[in-house]
PDB file of C-alpha atoms and ligand atoms in Angstrom:
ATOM      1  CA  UNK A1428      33.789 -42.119  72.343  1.00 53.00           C
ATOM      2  CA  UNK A1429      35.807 -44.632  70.766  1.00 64.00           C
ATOM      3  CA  UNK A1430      38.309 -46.142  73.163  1.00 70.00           C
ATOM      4  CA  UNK A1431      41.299 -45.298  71.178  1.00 76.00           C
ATOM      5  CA  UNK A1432      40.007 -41.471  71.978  1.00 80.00           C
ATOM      6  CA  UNK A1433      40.258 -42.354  75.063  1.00 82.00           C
ATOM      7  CA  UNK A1434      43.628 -43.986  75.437  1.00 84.00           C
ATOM      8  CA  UNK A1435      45.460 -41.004  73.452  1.00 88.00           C
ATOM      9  CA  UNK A1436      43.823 -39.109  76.156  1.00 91.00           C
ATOM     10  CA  UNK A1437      45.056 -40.585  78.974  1.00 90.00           C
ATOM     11  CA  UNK A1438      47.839 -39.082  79.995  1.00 92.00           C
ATOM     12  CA  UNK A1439      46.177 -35.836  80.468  1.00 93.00           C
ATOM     13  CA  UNK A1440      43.232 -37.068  82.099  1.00 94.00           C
ATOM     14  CA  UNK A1441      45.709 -38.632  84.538  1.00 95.00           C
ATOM     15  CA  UNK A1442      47.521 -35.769  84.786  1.00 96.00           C
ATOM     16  CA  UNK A1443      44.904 -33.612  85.565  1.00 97.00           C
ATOM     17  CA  UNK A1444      44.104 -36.245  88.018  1.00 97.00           C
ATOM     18  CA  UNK A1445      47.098 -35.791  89.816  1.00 97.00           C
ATOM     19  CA  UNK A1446      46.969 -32.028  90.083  1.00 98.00           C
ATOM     20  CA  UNK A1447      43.920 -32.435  91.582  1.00 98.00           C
ATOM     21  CA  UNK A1448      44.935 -34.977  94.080  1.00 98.00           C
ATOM     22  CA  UNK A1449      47.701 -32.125  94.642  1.00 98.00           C
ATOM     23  CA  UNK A1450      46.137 -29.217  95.068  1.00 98.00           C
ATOM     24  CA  UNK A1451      43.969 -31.145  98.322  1.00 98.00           C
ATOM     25  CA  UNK A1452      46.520 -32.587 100.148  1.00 97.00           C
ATOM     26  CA  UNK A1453      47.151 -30.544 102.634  1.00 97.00           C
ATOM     27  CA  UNK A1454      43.672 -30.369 103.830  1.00 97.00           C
ATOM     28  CA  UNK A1455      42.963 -34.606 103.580  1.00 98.00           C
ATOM     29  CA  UNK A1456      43.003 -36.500 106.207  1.00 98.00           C
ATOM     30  CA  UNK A1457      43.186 -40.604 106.171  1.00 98.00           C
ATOM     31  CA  UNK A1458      40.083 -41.976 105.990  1.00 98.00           C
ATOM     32  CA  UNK A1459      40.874 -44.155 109.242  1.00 98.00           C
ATOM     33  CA  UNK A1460      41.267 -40.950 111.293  1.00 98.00           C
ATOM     34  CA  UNK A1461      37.374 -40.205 110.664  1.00 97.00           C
ATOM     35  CA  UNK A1462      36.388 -42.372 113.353  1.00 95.00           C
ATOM     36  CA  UNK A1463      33.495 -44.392 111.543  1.00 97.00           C
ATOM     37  CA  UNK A1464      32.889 -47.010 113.531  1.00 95.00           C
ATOM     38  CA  UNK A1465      31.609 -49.901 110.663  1.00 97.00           C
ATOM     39  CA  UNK A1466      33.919 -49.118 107.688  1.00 97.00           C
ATOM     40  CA  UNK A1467      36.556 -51.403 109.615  1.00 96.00           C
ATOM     41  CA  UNK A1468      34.023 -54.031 109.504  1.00 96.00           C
ATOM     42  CA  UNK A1469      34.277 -54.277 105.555  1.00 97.00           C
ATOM     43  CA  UNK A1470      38.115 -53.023 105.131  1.00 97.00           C
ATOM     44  CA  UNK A1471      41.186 -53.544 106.274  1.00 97.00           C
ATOM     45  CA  UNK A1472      43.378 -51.163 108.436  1.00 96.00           C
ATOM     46  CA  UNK A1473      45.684 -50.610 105.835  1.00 97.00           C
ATOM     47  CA  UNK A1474      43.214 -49.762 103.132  1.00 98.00           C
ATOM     48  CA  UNK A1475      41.565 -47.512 105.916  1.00 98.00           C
ATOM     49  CA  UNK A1476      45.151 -45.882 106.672  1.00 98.00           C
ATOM     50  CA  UNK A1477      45.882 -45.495 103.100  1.00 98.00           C
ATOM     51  CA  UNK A1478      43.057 -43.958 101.500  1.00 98.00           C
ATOM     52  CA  UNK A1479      42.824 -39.830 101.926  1.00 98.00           C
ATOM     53  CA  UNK A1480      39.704 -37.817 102.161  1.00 98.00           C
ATOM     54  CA  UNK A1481      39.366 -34.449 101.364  1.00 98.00           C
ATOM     55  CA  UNK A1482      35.723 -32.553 101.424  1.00 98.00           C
ATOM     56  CA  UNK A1483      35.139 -30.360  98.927  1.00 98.00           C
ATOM     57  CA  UNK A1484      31.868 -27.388  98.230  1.00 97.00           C
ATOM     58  CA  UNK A1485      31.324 -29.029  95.049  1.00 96.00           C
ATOM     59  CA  UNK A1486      32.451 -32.885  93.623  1.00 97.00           C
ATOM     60  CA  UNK A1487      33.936 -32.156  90.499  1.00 95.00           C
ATOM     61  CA  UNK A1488      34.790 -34.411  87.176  1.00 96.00           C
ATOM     62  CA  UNK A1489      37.650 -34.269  85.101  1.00 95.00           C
ATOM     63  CA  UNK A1490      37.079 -31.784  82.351  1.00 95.00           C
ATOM     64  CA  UNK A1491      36.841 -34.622  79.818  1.00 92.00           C
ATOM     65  CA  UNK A1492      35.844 -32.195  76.678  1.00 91.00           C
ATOM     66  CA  UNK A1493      38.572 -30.100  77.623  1.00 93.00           C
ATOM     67  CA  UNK A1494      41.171 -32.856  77.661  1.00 92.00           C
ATOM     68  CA  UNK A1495      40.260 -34.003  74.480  1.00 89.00           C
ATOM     69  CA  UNK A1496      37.544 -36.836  75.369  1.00 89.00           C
ATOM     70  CA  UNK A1497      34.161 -36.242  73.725  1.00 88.00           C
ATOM     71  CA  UNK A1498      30.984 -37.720  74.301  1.00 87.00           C
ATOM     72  CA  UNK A1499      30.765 -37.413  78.015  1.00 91.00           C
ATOM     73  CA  UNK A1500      28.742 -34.470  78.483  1.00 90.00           C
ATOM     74  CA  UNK A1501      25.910 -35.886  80.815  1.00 90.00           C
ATOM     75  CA  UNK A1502      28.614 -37.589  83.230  1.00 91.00           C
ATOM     76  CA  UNK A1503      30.769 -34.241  83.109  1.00 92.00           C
ATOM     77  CA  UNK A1504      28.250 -31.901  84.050  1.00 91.00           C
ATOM     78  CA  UNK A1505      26.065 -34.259  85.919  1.00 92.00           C
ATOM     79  CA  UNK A1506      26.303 -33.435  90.001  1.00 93.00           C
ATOM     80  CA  UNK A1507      27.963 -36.295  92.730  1.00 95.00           C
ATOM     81  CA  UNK A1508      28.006 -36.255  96.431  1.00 96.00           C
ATOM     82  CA  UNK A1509      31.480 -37.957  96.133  1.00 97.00           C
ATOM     83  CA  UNK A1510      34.395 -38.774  93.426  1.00 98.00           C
ATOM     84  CA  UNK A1511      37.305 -41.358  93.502  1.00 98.00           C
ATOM     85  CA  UNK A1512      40.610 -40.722  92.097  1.00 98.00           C
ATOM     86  CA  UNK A1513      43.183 -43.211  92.878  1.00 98.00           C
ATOM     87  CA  UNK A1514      43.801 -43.504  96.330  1.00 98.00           C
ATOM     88  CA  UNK A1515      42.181 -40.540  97.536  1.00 98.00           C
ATOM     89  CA  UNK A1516      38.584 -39.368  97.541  1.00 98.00           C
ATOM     90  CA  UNK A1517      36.360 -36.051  97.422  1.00 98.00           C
ATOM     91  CA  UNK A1518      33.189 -36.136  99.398  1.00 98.00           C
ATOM     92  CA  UNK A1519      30.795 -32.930  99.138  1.00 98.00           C
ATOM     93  CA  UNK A1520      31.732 -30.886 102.515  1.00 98.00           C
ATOM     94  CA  UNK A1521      27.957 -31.430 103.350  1.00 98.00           C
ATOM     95  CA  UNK A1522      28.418 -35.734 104.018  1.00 98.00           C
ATOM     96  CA  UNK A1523      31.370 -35.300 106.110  1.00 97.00           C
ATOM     97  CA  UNK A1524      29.517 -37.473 108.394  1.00 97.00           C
ATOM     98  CA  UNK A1525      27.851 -40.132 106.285  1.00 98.00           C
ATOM     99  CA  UNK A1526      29.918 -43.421 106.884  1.00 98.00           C
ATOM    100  CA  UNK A1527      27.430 -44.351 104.027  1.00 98.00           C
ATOM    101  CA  UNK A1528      29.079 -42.177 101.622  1.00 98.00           C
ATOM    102  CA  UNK A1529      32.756 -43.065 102.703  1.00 98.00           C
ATOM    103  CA  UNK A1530      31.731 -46.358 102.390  1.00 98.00           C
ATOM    104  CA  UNK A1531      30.855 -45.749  98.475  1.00 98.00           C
ATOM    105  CA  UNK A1532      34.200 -44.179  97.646  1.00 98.00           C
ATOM    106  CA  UNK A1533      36.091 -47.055  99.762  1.00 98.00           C
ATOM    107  CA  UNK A1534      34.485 -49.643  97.337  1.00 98.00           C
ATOM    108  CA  UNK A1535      35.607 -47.463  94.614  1.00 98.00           C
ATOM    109  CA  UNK A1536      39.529 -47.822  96.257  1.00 98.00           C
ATOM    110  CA  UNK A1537      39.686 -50.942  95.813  1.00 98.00           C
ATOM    111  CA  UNK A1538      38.796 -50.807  92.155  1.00 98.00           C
ATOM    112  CA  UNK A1539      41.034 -48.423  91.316  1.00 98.00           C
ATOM    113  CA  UNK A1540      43.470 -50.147  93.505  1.00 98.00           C
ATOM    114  CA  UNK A1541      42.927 -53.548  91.616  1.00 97.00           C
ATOM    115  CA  UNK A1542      42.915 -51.880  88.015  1.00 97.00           C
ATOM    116  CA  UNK A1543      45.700 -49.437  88.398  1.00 96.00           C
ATOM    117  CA  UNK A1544      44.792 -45.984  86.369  1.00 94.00           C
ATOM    118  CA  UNK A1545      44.867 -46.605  83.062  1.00 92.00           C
ATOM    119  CA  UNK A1546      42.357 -49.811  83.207  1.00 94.00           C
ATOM    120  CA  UNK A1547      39.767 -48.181  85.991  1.00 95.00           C
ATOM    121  CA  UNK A1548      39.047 -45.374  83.770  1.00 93.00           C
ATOM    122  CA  UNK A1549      38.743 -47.313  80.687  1.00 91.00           C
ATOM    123  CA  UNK A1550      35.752 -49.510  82.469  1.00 93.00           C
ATOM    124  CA  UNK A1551      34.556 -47.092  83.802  1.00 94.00           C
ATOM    125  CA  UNK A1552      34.212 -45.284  80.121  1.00 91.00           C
ATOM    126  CA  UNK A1553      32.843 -48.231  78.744  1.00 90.00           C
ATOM    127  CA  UNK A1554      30.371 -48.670  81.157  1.00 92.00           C
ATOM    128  CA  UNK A1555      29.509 -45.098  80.992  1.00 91.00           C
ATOM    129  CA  UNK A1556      29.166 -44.914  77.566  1.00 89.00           C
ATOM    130  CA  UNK A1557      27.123 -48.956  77.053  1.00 91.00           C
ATOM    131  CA  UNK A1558      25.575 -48.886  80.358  1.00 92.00           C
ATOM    132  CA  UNK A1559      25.264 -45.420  81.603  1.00 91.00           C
ATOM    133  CA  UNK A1560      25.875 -44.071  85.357  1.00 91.00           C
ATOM    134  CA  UNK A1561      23.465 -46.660  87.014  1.00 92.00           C
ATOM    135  CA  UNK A1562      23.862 -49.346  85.163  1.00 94.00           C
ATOM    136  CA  UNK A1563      27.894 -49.347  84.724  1.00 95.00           C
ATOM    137  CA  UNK A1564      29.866 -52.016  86.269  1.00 96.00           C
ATOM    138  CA  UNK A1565      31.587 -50.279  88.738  1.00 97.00           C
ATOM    139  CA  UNK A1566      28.865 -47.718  89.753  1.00 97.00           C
ATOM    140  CA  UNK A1567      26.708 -50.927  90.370  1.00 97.00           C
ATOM    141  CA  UNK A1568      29.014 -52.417  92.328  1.00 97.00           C
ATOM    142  CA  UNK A1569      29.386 -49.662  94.702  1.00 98.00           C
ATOM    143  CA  UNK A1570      25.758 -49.245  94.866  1.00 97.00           C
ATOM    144  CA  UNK A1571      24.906 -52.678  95.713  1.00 97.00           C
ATOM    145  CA  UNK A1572      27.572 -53.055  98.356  1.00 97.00           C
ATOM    146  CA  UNK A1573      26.453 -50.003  99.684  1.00 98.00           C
ATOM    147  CA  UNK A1574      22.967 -51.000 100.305  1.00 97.00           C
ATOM    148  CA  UNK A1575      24.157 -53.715 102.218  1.00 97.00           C
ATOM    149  CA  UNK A1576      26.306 -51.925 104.142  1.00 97.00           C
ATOM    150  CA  UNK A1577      23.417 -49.556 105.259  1.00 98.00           C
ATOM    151  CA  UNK A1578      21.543 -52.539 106.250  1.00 97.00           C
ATOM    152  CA  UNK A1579      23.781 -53.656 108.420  1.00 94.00           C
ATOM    153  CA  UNK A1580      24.338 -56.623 106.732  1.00 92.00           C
ATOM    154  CA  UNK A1581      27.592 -58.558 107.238  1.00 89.00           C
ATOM    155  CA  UNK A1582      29.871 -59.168 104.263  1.00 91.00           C
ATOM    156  CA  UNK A1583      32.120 -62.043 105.119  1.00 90.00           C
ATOM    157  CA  UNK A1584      36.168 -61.260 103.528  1.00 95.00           C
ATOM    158  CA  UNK A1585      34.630 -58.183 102.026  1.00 97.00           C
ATOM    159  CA  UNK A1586      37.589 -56.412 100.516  1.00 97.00           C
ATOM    160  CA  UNK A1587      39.186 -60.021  99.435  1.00 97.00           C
ATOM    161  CA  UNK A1588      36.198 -61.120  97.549  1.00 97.00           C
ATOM    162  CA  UNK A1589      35.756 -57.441  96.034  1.00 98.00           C
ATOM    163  CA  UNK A1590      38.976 -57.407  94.485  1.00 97.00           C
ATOM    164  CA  UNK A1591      38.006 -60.777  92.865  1.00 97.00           C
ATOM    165  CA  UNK A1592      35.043 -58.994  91.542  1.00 97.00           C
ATOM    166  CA  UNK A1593      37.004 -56.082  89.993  1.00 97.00           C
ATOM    167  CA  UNK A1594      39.551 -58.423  88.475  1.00 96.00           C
ATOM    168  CA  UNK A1595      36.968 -60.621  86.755  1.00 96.00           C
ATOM    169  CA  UNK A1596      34.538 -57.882  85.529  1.00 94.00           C
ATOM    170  CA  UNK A1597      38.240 -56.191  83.786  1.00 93.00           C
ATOM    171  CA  UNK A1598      38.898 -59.749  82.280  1.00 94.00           C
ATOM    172  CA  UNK A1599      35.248 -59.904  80.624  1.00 92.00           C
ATOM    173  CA  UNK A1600      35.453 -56.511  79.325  1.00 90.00           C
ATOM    174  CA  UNK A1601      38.684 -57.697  77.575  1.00 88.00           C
ATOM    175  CA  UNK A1602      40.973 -55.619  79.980  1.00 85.00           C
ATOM    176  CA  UNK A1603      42.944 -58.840  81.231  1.00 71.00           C
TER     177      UNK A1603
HETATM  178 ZN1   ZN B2003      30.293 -44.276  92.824  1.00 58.10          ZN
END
């Protein structure tokens, strides 16, 4: 991928992106009507209120060949218990109940929150494509949180000090 690829691209990815969000919905629900009893620990109301879940039979990427991006084959046909796009997430139908798992997409709200479209896909690309999936900056981030999070561990202005987080890693990857 070159990133240039990727920015011509955009505006289909994003608009495949929002037929997607579309077509689900009428069957999401806010995430703050799930009832988890710890995610309000870590995020606020609003953020809880906002953000729409939808469960799916099978976690699906954008079709990046299709829409013109190359060089994402492992990532695009690689399998995920859960997917963020914008405000709204996709959880497999089978983890409707794992405040774990809605706790992984909620960090990855935020990001895209922070970013805005355009700039949370092109990190996520570049970490991707220089990191890979375990190693990429946002990925980690939502791992590392979320191991706390199953510990029980207390995270002190959570959401606040995320954002910061987000904002920063976009400023050293040049994304100001
Ligand atoms: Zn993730």
């Amino acid at each position: 991928m070159d990133l240039r690829e990727l920015e011509s691209a955009l505006p289909r990815v994003e608009a495949w992106i929002d037929g997607y969000i579309s077509a689900h919905r009428e069957v999401a629900v806010p995430l703050a009507t799930r009832g988890f009893s710890r995610l309000g620990l870590y995020f606020s109301h609003s953020t809880l209120q906002t953000t729409q879940v939808a469960y799916v039979p099978k976690v699906i990427t954008p079709p990046l060949e299709q829409l013109g991006v190359s060089g994402f084959n492992d990532f695009e046909h690689g399998s995920y218990w859960g997917i963020t796009y914008k405000d709204f997430f996709f959880i497999d139908s089978s983890l409707r109940d794992s405040e774990s798992d809605h706790f992984h997409e909620a960090v990855h709200i935020v990001q895209w929150r922070e970013l805005g479209a355009k700039k949370f896909l092109f990190l996520y690309a570049k970490g991707l494509k220089e990191d890979g999936y375990w190693n990429c900056v946002l990925e980690v981030m939502a791992y590392q949180n979320q191991t706390k999070f199953d510990k029980g561990t207390p995270i002190p202005n959570f959401e606040m000090e995320l954002a910061q987080v987000v904002r920063h890693e976009a400023e050293r990857a040049g994304l100001g």
